[in-house]
Amino acid sequence: MQDMRTTFTHFIIEEQRRVKGSGVFTSLLHEVITACKIISSQVGRGALVGTHGNLETENVQGETQKILDVISNEVFLKENQMSGNFAAMASEEMEDVYQIPSQYPKGNYLLVFDPLDGSSNVGVNVSVGTIFSILRCPEGVTEPTAEDFLQPGTQQVCAGYALYGSSTTLVLTTGRGVNGFTLDRNIGSFVLTHPNMRVPEETAEYAINSSRTRFWEPAIKRYVDEVQQGAEGPNGKNYTLRWIASMVADVHRILSRGGVFMYPMDSDNKDKGGKLRLLYEANPMSFLIEQAGGMAITGRQRIMEVQPTGLHQRISVILGSKNDIEKILRYHQEADEAAKAK
Ligand code: AHG
Ligand code: MN
Ligand code: MN
């Protein structure tokens, strides 16, 4: 046989055998990736079907919803509600927990997701994606509330994203490394194309929305200032800046070739705690980055150790190549010590 590539189906069956699983996880992941395939198809139709626009509505965060935000949310709910694997779901686009309709059996897992990340880019044909995180439903809970979702990122059993870019890619971890798959549209299946993804420890690429420079804390200012000095500065090398404004696309680049991504808490977003959401953006991405050998911090602590206090809680996110993240952590500690000494 010529084509010996590993399909997602084969990959996940082998994983199931390796961990002697019951098959629940295999079934659950199939539902999740089917939802991603449907969203990929919807996003790919673009302006032809008139779904690129805004709705009149706002989501719980007060952001204007795109038509595709709502479509993607509905696709995820519909595809994942009937398998009997989930006890409840929560998403960026819904204020409260979504209960599994009574006609379907309930399972032991919770699904939390950002149905369309970077959706402000959708009208200009820039990459967008779906981010998801899977948690265990606490024992004995049959009607999960928001409280049951408030588990630190270290409790995640699986996390991943689908990136709808020039090709559609699925990147996944179940806590045993990170693997990437590309959608082969001819056969309708994801195929393993990026086995055992690793984030290089060294980098010369960074990503931050620098229109916010005036709001940054001293540690971020110091890091970016040094980076911008290039070969003449303390790093002794030139960096390049990349900012896609779709976290999923920025993180994918970092998982592919290293880099630093920062959406820090600053004086402008401090009241909200930051910009990105802990449960369905920061935690799943941190799990992936750590599993690939990188680091993910708030600036002062490991993101995955933060005890969540709200379903839509926001947080400061700094993640990527280990050597630079360690440096940024140190810069925060030094800035805090200097402030205390004053
Ligand atoms: P979402 O589209 O789900 O609301 O998330 C957008 C996020 C993230 O993907 C991206 O990194 C960031 O917002 C972009 O923020 P700026 O508009 O400040 O660049
Ligand atoms: Mn998002
Ligand atoms: Mn979103």
XYZ file of C-alpha atoms and ligand atoms in Angstrom:
363
model
C 0.000 0.000 0.000
C 1.287 3.447 -0.933
C -0.544 5.618 1.548
C 0.302 4.503 5.074
C -0.714 7.670 6.865
C -2.359 7.429 10.272
C -5.924 8.676 10.328
C -7.316 10.266 13.476
C -9.541 7.203 13.905
C -6.552 4.839 13.983
C -4.543 7.165 16.194
C -7.251 7.373 18.816
C -7.968 3.614 18.791
C -4.266 2.975 19.425
C -4.282 5.542 22.235
C -7.326 3.863 23.748
C -5.567 0.467 23.710
C -2.388 1.936 25.161
C -4.188 3.423 28.167
C -6.639 0.478 28.343
C -9.556 2.889 28.029
C -13.230 1.980 27.792
C -13.827 3.679 24.463
C -15.812 6.570 25.935
C -13.006 8.946 25.124
C -12.694 7.690 21.563
C -16.386 8.279 21.002
C -16.303 11.675 22.701
C -13.389 12.915 20.603
C -15.109 11.814 17.426
C -18.093 13.993 18.270
C -15.834 16.955 19.040
C -13.876 16.683 15.801
C -17.005 16.157 13.728
C -18.210 19.494 15.108
C -14.874 21.056 14.074
C -15.236 19.646 10.543
C -18.699 21.164 10.225
C -17.454 24.553 11.464
C -14.500 24.323 9.042
C -16.943 23.823 6.190
C -19.135 26.739 7.344
C -16.157 29.077 7.765
C -14.778 27.989 4.373
C -17.898 29.076 2.521
C -17.042 32.617 3.535
C -18.801 35.532 1.977
C -20.625 33.266 -0.520
C -23.312 32.436 2.019
C -23.497 35.759 3.848
C -22.397 34.518 7.286
C -19.478 36.904 7.729
C -21.473 39.733 9.239
C -22.331 40.855 12.750
C -25.532 40.125 14.641
C -27.360 42.793 16.629
C -26.696 40.766 19.792
C -23.844 40.864 22.309
C -22.463 37.850 24.156
C -22.025 37.653 27.929
C -18.721 39.533 27.657
C -20.439 42.487 25.965
C -18.805 41.704 22.608
C -20.743 41.971 19.363
C -21.499 38.487 18.105
C -20.659 37.443 14.576
C -23.178 35.259 12.729
C -20.468 32.566 12.634
C -19.917 32.781 16.423
C -23.515 31.736 16.935
C -23.534 29.113 14.170
C -20.314 27.549 15.540
C -21.720 27.496 19.059
C -24.878 25.732 17.883
C -22.901 23.190 15.854
C -20.809 22.321 18.921
C -23.860 21.915 21.153
C -25.779 19.837 18.638
C -22.912 17.488 17.769
C -21.857 16.889 21.368
C -25.137 16.736 23.267
C -26.456 13.354 22.156
C -23.457 11.016 22.502
C -24.058 10.329 26.193
C -20.462 11.322 27.007
C -21.009 14.796 28.438
C -22.853 15.851 31.580
C -22.985 19.535 30.527
C -21.257 22.138 28.368
C -20.213 25.769 28.680
C -19.024 28.249 26.074
C -17.914 31.806 25.466
C -21.201 32.478 23.719
C -23.505 31.341 26.568
C -23.847 33.026 29.925
C -24.860 29.897 31.818
C -24.080 26.211 31.751
C -25.815 24.270 28.957
C -27.646 21.225 30.290
C -27.910 18.109 28.135
C -31.544 17.891 26.902
C -33.542 15.308 28.855
C -34.071 12.986 25.868
C -30.349 12.159 25.814
C -28.250 10.170 28.301
C -25.671 12.040 30.371
C -22.003 11.172 30.667
C -19.126 11.818 33.025
C -17.356 14.679 31.271
C -17.744 18.443 30.972
C -16.982 20.253 27.717
C -15.984 23.914 27.700
C -15.177 25.746 24.471
C -14.574 28.899 22.483
C -16.586 28.074 19.350
C -14.876 30.612 17.101
C -11.704 32.214 18.342
C -10.475 35.290 16.491
C -13.896 35.827 14.957
C -13.202 39.535 14.419
C -10.894 38.260 11.633
C -13.547 36.287 9.820
C -14.648 39.070 7.478
C -11.085 39.613 6.245
C -10.350 35.934 5.603
C -7.697 35.568 8.296
C -7.386 32.283 10.237
C -9.876 31.533 13.008
C -10.330 28.446 15.159
C -12.188 26.490 17.831
C -10.639 25.857 21.267
C -11.901 23.159 23.646
C -11.140 21.703 27.054
C -12.532 18.533 28.641
C -12.916 18.127 32.401
C -14.310 15.342 34.567
C -17.757 15.950 36.005
C -17.451 15.782 39.815
C -18.723 12.497 41.185
C -22.408 12.318 42.069
C -23.280 15.502 40.149
C -26.150 14.974 37.708
C -27.058 18.583 36.937
C -23.709 20.431 36.768
C -23.631 24.101 37.686
C -20.956 26.708 36.888
C -19.270 25.722 40.157
C -18.546 22.236 38.776
C -16.601 23.760 35.865
C -14.376 25.821 38.168
C -11.463 23.363 38.125
C -7.832 24.448 37.730
C -6.245 23.715 34.341
C -4.187 20.888 35.859
C -7.450 18.901 36.057
C -8.042 18.924 32.295
C -8.195 15.459 30.757
C -7.944 16.708 27.199
C -7.503 20.001 25.374
C -7.195 21.005 21.764
C -8.045 23.334 18.970
C -9.012 23.278 15.331
C -7.424 25.971 13.188
C -9.313 27.000 10.069
C -6.388 28.380 8.073
C -5.028 27.672 4.612
C -5.657 24.087 5.690
C -7.721 22.858 8.642
C -5.552 21.509 11.442
C -6.507 19.748 14.666
C -4.070 19.822 17.570
C -4.717 17.712 20.621
C -3.349 16.597 23.960
C -4.623 14.050 26.440
C -1.625 14.630 28.700
C 0.717 12.387 26.704
C 2.339 14.930 24.384
C 0.822 16.945 21.565
C -0.181 15.702 18.132
C -1.373 17.614 15.070
C -3.634 16.389 12.282
C -4.579 17.928 8.936
C -8.042 17.560 7.420
C -7.829 15.617 4.152
C -10.930 16.918 2.409
C -10.791 14.103 -0.172
C -11.458 11.455 2.472
C -13.178 13.678 5.066
C -10.769 12.622 7.824
C -8.040 14.178 9.894
C -4.639 12.610 9.194
C -1.639 12.663 11.570
C 0.784 15.185 10.050
C 2.499 16.685 13.112
C 3.360 13.870 15.560
C 4.856 14.841 18.918
C 4.900 18.634 18.482
C 7.580 20.412 20.544
C 8.073 24.110 21.321
C 11.768 25.014 20.856
C 13.262 26.469 24.060
C 15.012 29.286 22.205
C 13.154 31.782 20.049
C 13.493 35.060 18.181
C 9.773 35.658 17.559
C 7.217 37.374 19.779
C 3.542 38.290 19.586
C 1.799 41.101 21.447
C -0.687 43.820 20.545
C 1.752 46.711 20.923
C -0.927 49.368 20.420
C -1.395 48.792 24.177
C 2.204 49.651 25.165
C 1.111 52.614 27.287
C -0.933 50.293 29.553
C 1.768 47.648 30.174
C 3.396 46.764 33.485
C 7.162 47.409 33.879
C 8.101 43.728 33.362
C 6.413 43.548 29.945
C 7.836 46.935 28.952
C 11.333 45.737 29.925
C 11.071 42.479 27.959
C 9.675 44.113 24.805
C 12.134 46.981 24.990
C 15.071 44.535 25.147
C 13.650 42.485 22.281
C 13.280 45.607 20.162
C 16.930 46.521 20.701
C 17.712 43.437 18.617
C 21.315 42.436 18.010
C 22.539 45.631 19.688
C 20.636 44.893 22.923
C 21.147 42.394 25.788
C 19.676 39.498 23.754
C 22.330 39.902 21.074
C 19.912 38.856 18.346
C 17.161 40.320 16.185
C 13.566 39.315 16.889
C 10.541 39.481 14.587
C 7.008 40.415 15.635
C 3.929 38.425 14.570
C 0.405 39.273 15.791
C -2.521 37.558 14.077
C -5.210 38.548 16.618
C -6.482 34.955 16.584
C -4.964 33.290 19.626
C -5.450 29.909 18.008
C -3.311 30.916 14.992
C -0.642 32.589 17.151
C -0.411 29.516 19.410
C -0.255 27.209 16.398
C 2.755 29.111 15.086
C 4.436 28.774 18.494
C 3.709 25.029 18.640
C 5.159 24.721 15.140
C 8.351 26.798 15.425
C 8.510 28.464 18.851
C 7.859 32.014 19.989
C 6.295 34.048 22.765
C 2.609 35.057 22.931
C 1.498 37.713 25.391
C -1.884 39.157 26.252
C -0.931 40.515 29.662
C -3.085 42.136 32.265
C -2.513 45.883 31.924
C -3.821 49.103 33.450
C -6.656 49.198 30.897
C -7.975 45.609 31.299
C -7.047 45.212 34.988
C -10.649 45.564 36.209
C -11.629 42.568 34.104
C -8.507 40.574 35.080
C -7.086 40.585 31.529
C -8.527 39.929 28.090
C -8.440 36.197 27.425
C -10.743 33.762 29.165
C -9.280 31.261 31.624
C -11.478 28.207 31.105
C -11.777 28.079 27.331
C -8.747 29.990 26.050
C -5.901 30.176 28.593
C -6.195 26.716 30.186
C -6.505 24.561 27.050
C -3.691 26.485 25.337
C -1.506 26.234 28.460
C -2.062 22.462 28.616
C -0.971 22.120 24.958
C 2.037 24.410 25.356
C 3.250 22.664 28.531
C 2.774 19.228 26.992
C 4.967 20.401 24.097
C 7.739 21.520 26.468
C 6.853 25.224 26.673
C 5.611 27.320 29.590
C 2.382 29.246 30.261
C 2.182 31.848 33.028
C 0.142 34.835 34.105
C 3.400 36.717 34.637
C 3.623 35.685 38.250
C 2.323 32.101 38.355
C 1.585 29.019 36.271
C -1.785 29.546 34.554
C -2.919 25.935 35.074
C -2.609 26.290 38.863
C -5.002 29.237 39.071
C -8.219 28.312 40.898
C -11.028 29.621 38.653
C -13.735 31.725 40.287
C -16.076 32.271 37.348
C -17.092 30.558 34.115
C -16.082 33.563 32.013
C -13.160 34.717 34.168
C -10.411 36.558 32.296
C -6.707 36.213 32.914
C -3.282 37.450 31.872
C -1.623 35.054 29.373
C 2.095 34.758 28.609
C 3.135 31.518 26.929
C 5.627 29.880 24.606
C 9.337 29.092 24.425
C 10.734 28.191 27.833
C 13.828 30.412 27.997
C 11.925 33.626 27.243
C 8.978 32.763 29.505
C 11.359 32.060 32.392
C 12.927 35.467 31.757
C 9.521 37.213 31.773
C 8.646 35.445 35.053
C 11.899 36.741 36.539
C 11.241 40.272 35.264
C 7.882 40.259 37.075
C 9.525 39.060 40.308
C 12.257 41.708 40.035
C 9.729 44.467 39.287
C 7.584 43.386 42.265
C 10.626 43.350 44.570
C 11.725 46.783 43.330
C 8.203 48.164 43.907
C 8.144 46.704 47.441
C 11.536 48.201 48.284
C 10.319 51.707 47.424
P -12.594 35.867 20.463
O -12.669 36.109 18.977
O -12.956 34.447 20.822
O -13.340 36.871 21.282
O -11.033 35.976 20.917
C -10.215 36.981 20.409
C -8.994 37.082 21.256
C -7.800 36.244 20.819
O -8.041 35.257 19.892
C -6.813 37.231 20.270
O -5.509 36.857 20.597
C -7.210 38.532 20.910
O -8.564 38.426 21.246
C -6.987 39.711 19.998
O -7.087 40.864 20.709
P -6.823 42.334 20.058
O -8.066 42.656 19.305
O -6.573 43.212 21.232
O -5.612 42.219 19.148
Mn -11.349 33.537 21.712
Mn -14.762 33.321 20.352
